[in-house]
Short mmCIF file of C-alpha atoms and ligand atoms in Angstrom, two decimals:
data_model
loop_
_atom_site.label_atom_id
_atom_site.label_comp_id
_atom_site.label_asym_id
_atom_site.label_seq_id
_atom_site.Cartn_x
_atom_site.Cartn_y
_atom_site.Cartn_z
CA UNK A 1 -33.58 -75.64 17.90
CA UNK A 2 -31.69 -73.35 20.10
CA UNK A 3 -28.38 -73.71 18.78
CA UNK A 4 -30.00 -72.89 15.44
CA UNK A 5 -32.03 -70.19 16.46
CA UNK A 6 -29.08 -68.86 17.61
CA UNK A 7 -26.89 -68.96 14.70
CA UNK A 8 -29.18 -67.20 12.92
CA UNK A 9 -29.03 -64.26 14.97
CA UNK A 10 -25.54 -64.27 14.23
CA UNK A 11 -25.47 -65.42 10.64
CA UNK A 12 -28.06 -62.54 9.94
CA UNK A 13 -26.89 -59.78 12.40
CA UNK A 14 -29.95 -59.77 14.13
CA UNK A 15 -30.68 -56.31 15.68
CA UNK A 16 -32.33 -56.21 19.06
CA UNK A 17 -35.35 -54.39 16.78
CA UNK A 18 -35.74 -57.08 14.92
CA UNK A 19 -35.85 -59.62 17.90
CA UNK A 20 -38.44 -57.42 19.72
CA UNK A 21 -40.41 -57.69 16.07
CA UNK A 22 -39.80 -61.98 16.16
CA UNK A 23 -40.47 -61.96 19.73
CA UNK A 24 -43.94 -60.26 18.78
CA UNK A 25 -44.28 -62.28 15.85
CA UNK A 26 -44.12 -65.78 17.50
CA UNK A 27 -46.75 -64.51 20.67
CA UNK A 28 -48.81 -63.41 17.86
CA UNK A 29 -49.05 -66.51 16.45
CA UNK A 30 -49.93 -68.36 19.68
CA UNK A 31 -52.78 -65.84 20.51
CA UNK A 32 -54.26 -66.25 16.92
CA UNK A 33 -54.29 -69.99 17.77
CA UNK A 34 -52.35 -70.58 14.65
CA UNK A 35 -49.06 -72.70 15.94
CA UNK A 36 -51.29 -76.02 14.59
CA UNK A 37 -51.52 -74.23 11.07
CA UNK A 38 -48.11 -72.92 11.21
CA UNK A 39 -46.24 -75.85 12.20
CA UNK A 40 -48.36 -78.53 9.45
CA UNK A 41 -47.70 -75.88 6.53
CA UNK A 42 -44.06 -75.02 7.26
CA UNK A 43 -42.71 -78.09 8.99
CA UNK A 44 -44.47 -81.45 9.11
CA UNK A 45 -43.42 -81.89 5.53
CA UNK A 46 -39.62 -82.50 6.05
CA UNK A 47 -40.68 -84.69 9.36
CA UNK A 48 -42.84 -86.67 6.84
CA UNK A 49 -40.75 -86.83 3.74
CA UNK A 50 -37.35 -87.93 6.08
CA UNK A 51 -39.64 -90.57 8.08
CA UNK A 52 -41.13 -92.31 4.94
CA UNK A 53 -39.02 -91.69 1.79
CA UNK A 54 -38.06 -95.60 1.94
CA UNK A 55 -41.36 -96.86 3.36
CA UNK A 56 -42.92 -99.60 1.06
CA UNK A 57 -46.09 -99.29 -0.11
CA UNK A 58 -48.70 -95.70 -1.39
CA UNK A 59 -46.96 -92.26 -1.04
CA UNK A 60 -47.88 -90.74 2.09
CA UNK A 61 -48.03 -87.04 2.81
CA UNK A 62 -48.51 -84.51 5.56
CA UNK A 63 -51.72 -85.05 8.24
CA UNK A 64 -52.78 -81.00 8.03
CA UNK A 65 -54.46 -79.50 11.06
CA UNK A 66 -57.91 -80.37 10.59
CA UNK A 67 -58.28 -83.96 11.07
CA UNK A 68 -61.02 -84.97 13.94
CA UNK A 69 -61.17 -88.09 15.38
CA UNK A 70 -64.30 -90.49 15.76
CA UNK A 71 -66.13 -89.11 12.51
CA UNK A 72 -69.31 -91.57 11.82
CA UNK A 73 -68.17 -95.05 10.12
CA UNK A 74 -70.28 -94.85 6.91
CA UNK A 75 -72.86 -97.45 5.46
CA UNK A 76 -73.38 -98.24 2.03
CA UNK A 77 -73.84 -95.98 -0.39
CA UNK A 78 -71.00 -94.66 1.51
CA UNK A 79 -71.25 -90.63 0.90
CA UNK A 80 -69.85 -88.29 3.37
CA UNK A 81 -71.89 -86.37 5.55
CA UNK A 82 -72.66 -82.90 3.65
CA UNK A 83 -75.71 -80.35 3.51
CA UNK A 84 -78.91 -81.20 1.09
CA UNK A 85 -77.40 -78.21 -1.54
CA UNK A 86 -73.62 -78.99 -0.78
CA UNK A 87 -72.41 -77.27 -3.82
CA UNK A 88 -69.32 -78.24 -5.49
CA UNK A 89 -69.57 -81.10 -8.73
CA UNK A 90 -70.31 -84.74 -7.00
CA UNK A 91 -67.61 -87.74 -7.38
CA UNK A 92 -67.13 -91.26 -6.91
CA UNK A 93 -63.26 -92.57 -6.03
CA UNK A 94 -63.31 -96.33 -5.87
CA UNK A 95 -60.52 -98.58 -5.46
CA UNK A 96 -58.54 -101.32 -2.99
CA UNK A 97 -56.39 -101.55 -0.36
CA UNK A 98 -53.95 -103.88 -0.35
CA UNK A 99 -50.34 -105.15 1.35
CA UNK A 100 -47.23 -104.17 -0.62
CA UNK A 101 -47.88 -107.01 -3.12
CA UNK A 102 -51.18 -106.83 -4.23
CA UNK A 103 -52.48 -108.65 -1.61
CA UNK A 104 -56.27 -107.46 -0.58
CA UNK A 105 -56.67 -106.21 3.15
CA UNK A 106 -60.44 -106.71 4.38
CA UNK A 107 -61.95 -104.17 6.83
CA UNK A 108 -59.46 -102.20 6.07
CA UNK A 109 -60.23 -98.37 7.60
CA UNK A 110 -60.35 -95.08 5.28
CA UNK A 111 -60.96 -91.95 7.63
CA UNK A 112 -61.94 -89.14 4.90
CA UNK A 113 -61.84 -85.75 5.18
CA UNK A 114 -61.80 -82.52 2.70
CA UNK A 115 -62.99 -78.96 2.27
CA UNK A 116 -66.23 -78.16 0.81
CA UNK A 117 -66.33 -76.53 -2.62
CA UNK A 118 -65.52 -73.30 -1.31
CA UNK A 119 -62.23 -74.40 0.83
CA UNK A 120 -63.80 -74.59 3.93
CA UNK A 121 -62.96 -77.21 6.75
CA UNK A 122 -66.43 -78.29 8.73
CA UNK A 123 -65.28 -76.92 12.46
CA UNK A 124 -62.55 -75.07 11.40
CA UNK A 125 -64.42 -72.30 9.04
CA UNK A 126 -67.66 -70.69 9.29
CA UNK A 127 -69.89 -72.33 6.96
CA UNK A 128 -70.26 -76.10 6.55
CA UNK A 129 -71.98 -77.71 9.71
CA UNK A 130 -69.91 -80.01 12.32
CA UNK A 131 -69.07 -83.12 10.47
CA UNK A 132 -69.23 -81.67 7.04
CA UNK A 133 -68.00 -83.74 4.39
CA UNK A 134 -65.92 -86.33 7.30
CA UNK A 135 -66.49 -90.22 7.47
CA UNK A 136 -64.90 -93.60 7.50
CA UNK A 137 -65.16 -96.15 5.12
CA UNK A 138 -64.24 -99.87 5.39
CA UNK A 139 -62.84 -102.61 2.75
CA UNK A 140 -64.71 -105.30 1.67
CA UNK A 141 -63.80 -108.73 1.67
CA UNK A 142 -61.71 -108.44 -1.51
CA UNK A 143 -60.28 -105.25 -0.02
CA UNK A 144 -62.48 -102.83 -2.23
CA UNK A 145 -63.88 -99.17 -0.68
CA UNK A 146 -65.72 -96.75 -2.32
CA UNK A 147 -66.90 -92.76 -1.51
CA UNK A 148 -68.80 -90.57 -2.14
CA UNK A 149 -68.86 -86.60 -2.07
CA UNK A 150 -68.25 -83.75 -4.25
CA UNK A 151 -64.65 -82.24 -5.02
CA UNK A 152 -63.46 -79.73 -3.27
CA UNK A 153 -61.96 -75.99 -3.53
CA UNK A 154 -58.31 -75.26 -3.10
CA UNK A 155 -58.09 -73.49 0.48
CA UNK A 156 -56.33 -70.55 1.34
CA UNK A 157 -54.30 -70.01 4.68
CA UNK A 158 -56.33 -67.14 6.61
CA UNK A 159 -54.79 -64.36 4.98
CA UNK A 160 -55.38 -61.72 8.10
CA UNK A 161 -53.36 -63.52 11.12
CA UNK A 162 -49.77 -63.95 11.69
CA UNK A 163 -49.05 -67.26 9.36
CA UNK A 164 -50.93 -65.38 6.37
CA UNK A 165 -48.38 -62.21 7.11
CA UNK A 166 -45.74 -64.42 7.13
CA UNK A 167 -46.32 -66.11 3.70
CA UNK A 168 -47.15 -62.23 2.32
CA UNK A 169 -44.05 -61.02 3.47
CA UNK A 170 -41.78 -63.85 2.02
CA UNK A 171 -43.82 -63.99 -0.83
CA UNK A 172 -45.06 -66.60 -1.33
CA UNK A 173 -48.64 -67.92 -2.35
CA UNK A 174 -51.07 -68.65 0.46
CA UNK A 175 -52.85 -71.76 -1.28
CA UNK A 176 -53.37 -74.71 -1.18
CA UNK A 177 -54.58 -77.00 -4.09
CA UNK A 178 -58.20 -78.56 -3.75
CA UNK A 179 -57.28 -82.27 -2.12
CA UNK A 180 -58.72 -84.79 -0.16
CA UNK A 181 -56.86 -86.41 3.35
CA UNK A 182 -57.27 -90.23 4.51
CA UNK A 183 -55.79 -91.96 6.71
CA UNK A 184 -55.72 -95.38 5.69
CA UNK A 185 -54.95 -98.51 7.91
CA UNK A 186 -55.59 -101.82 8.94
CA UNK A 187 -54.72 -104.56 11.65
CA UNK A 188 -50.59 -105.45 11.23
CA UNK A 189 -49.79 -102.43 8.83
CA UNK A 190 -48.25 -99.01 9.42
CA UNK A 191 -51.26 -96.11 9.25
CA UNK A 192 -51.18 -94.45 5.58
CA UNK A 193 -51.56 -90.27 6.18
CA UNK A 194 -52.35 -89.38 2.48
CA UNK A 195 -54.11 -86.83 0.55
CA UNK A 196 -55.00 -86.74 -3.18
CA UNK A 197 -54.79 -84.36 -5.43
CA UNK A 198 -57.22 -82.82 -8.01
CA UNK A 199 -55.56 -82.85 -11.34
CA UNK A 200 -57.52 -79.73 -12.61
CA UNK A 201 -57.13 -77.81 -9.87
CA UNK A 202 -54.64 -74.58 -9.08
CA UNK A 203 -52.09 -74.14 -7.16
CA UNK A 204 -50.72 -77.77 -7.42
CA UNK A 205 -47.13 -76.45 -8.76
CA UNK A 206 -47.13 -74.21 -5.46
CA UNK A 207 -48.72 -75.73 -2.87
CA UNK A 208 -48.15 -73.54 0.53
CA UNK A 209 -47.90 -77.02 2.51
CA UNK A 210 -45.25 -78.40 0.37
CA UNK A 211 -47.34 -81.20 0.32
CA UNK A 212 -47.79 -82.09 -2.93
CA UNK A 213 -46.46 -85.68 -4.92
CA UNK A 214 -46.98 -86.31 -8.32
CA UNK A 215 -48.28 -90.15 -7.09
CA UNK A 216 -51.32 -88.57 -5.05
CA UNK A 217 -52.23 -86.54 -8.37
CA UNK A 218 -56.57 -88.28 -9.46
CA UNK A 219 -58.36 -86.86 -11.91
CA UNK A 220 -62.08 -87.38 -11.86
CA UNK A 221 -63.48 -88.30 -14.84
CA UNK A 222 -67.71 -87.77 -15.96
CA UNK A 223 -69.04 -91.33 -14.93
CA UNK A 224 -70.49 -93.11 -18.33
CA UNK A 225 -73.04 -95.12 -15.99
CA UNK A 226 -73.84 -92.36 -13.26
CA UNK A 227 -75.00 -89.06 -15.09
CA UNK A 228 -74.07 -86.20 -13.54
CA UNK A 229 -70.91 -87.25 -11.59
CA UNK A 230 -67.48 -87.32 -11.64
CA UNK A 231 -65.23 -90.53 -10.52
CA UNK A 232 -61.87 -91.89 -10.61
CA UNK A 233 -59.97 -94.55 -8.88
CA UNK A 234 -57.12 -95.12 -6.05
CA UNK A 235 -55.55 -97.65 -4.56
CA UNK A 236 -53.81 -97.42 -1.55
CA UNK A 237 -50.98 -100.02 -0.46
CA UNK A 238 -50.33 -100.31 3.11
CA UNK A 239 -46.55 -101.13 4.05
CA UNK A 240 -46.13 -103.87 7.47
CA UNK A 241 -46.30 -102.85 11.15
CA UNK A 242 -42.69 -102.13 11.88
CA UNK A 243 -42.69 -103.73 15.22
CA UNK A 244 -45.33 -106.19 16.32
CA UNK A 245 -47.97 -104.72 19.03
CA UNK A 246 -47.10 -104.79 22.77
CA UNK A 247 -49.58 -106.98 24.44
C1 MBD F 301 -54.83 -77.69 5.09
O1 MBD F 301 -56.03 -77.95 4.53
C2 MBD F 301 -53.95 -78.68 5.11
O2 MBD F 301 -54.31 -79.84 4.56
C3 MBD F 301 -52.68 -78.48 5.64
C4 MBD F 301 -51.69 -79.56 5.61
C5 MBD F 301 -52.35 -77.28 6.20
C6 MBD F 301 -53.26 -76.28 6.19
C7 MBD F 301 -54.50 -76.48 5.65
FE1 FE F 302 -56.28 -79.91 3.96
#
């Protein structure tokens, strides 16, 4: 990082102005609190996509900063946490986990977690209450899962703090498009960081986070025997444990 850092300077005939201005730049960032946000929009792509492009099994992509641990393992009907009015259009994804050939996993875990309608992460954003629209889901015994929620908004980085300058100065767009993360995994198989897509949403062709594969692309369809929501289907293959686990 150093020795990079470093030929930049000279690459780029880096005044000490402008180092006083980067110096300022990177404390701002830590005071804002943003280095999680910074670091999973601008980096943990490249860490992902050089780990996993030959990893059997579903497309994975980056984890994001707002995954909690230990949200509530959900019962049948199986529909995240949200508020009695959570706005937003509800949906049903259904589908089944399975080994790299087809082969069903049971009690396999789905740890789900989105924005509401309006892009806003439950104890990230002001907003949606703690646990908002977070839960975990487990196979059946022919590997099948099902959830329920409602789809959510694209989110925007926080457009005031150092990580939104950033991305106005270079340019770029702040978005993200609307998506929902898992984490899929089960006993013997390598953990499955995903997130899915919404097909009609914006920003998919310029996602901030980089994050975006054409395999993790669902659109939700009107359901012809639930009136009034949305569904489509997924199904997620898990690829082996590389190395068996230390007893
Ligand atoms: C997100 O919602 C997200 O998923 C990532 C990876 C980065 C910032 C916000
Ligand atoms: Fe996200």
């Amino acid at each position: 990082m150093l020795r990079r850092i470093h030929e930049a300077i000279v690459d780029n005939d880096v005044t000490y102005e402008e180092y006083q201005a980067a110096k300022q730049w990177f404390i701002d960032v830590g005071e804002a609190g943003e280095w999680p946000l910074f670091f999973d929009v601008y980096v943990e792509h490249v860490v992902e996509e050089h780990n996993f492009s030959n990893r059997p099994g579903s497309q994975g992509t980056i984890l994001g900063p707002f995954h909690l641990p230990d949200a509530p393992v959900l019962e049948a009907p199986f529909e995240l946490p949200h508020r009695p009015d959570e706005p937003g259009d509800k949906t049903v994804f259904r589908g089944r986990v399975t080994d790299p050939d087809g082969n069903p996993l049971a009690d396999a875990n789905l740890d789900v977690w989105q924005a509401d309608s309006e892009g806003r992460y439950s104890s990230f954003m002001p907003g949606p209450p703690e646990g908002n629209l977070r839960g975990q889901v487990r196979t059946d015994a022919d590997g099948r899962y099902e959830v329920r929620t409602v789809v959510p908004g694209p989110y925007t980085i926080p457009l005031d703090g150092p990580t939104g300058r950033f991305t106005a100065a270079a340019g770029w767009s702040p978005w993200r498009p609307a998506h929902i993360h898992l984490i899929v995994s089960a006993d013997g198989y390598e953990p499955l960081v995903t997130q899915l897509f919404i097909a009609s949403s914006d920003y998919l062709d310029s996602d901030v986070a980089s994050a975006v594969k054409p395999e993790l692309i669902v659109q939700p369809q009107p359901s012809d025997d639930a009136p009034g929501w949305l569904e489509f289907e997924y199904d997620f293959a898990l690829a082996p444990a590389r190395a068996p686990a230390v007893a």
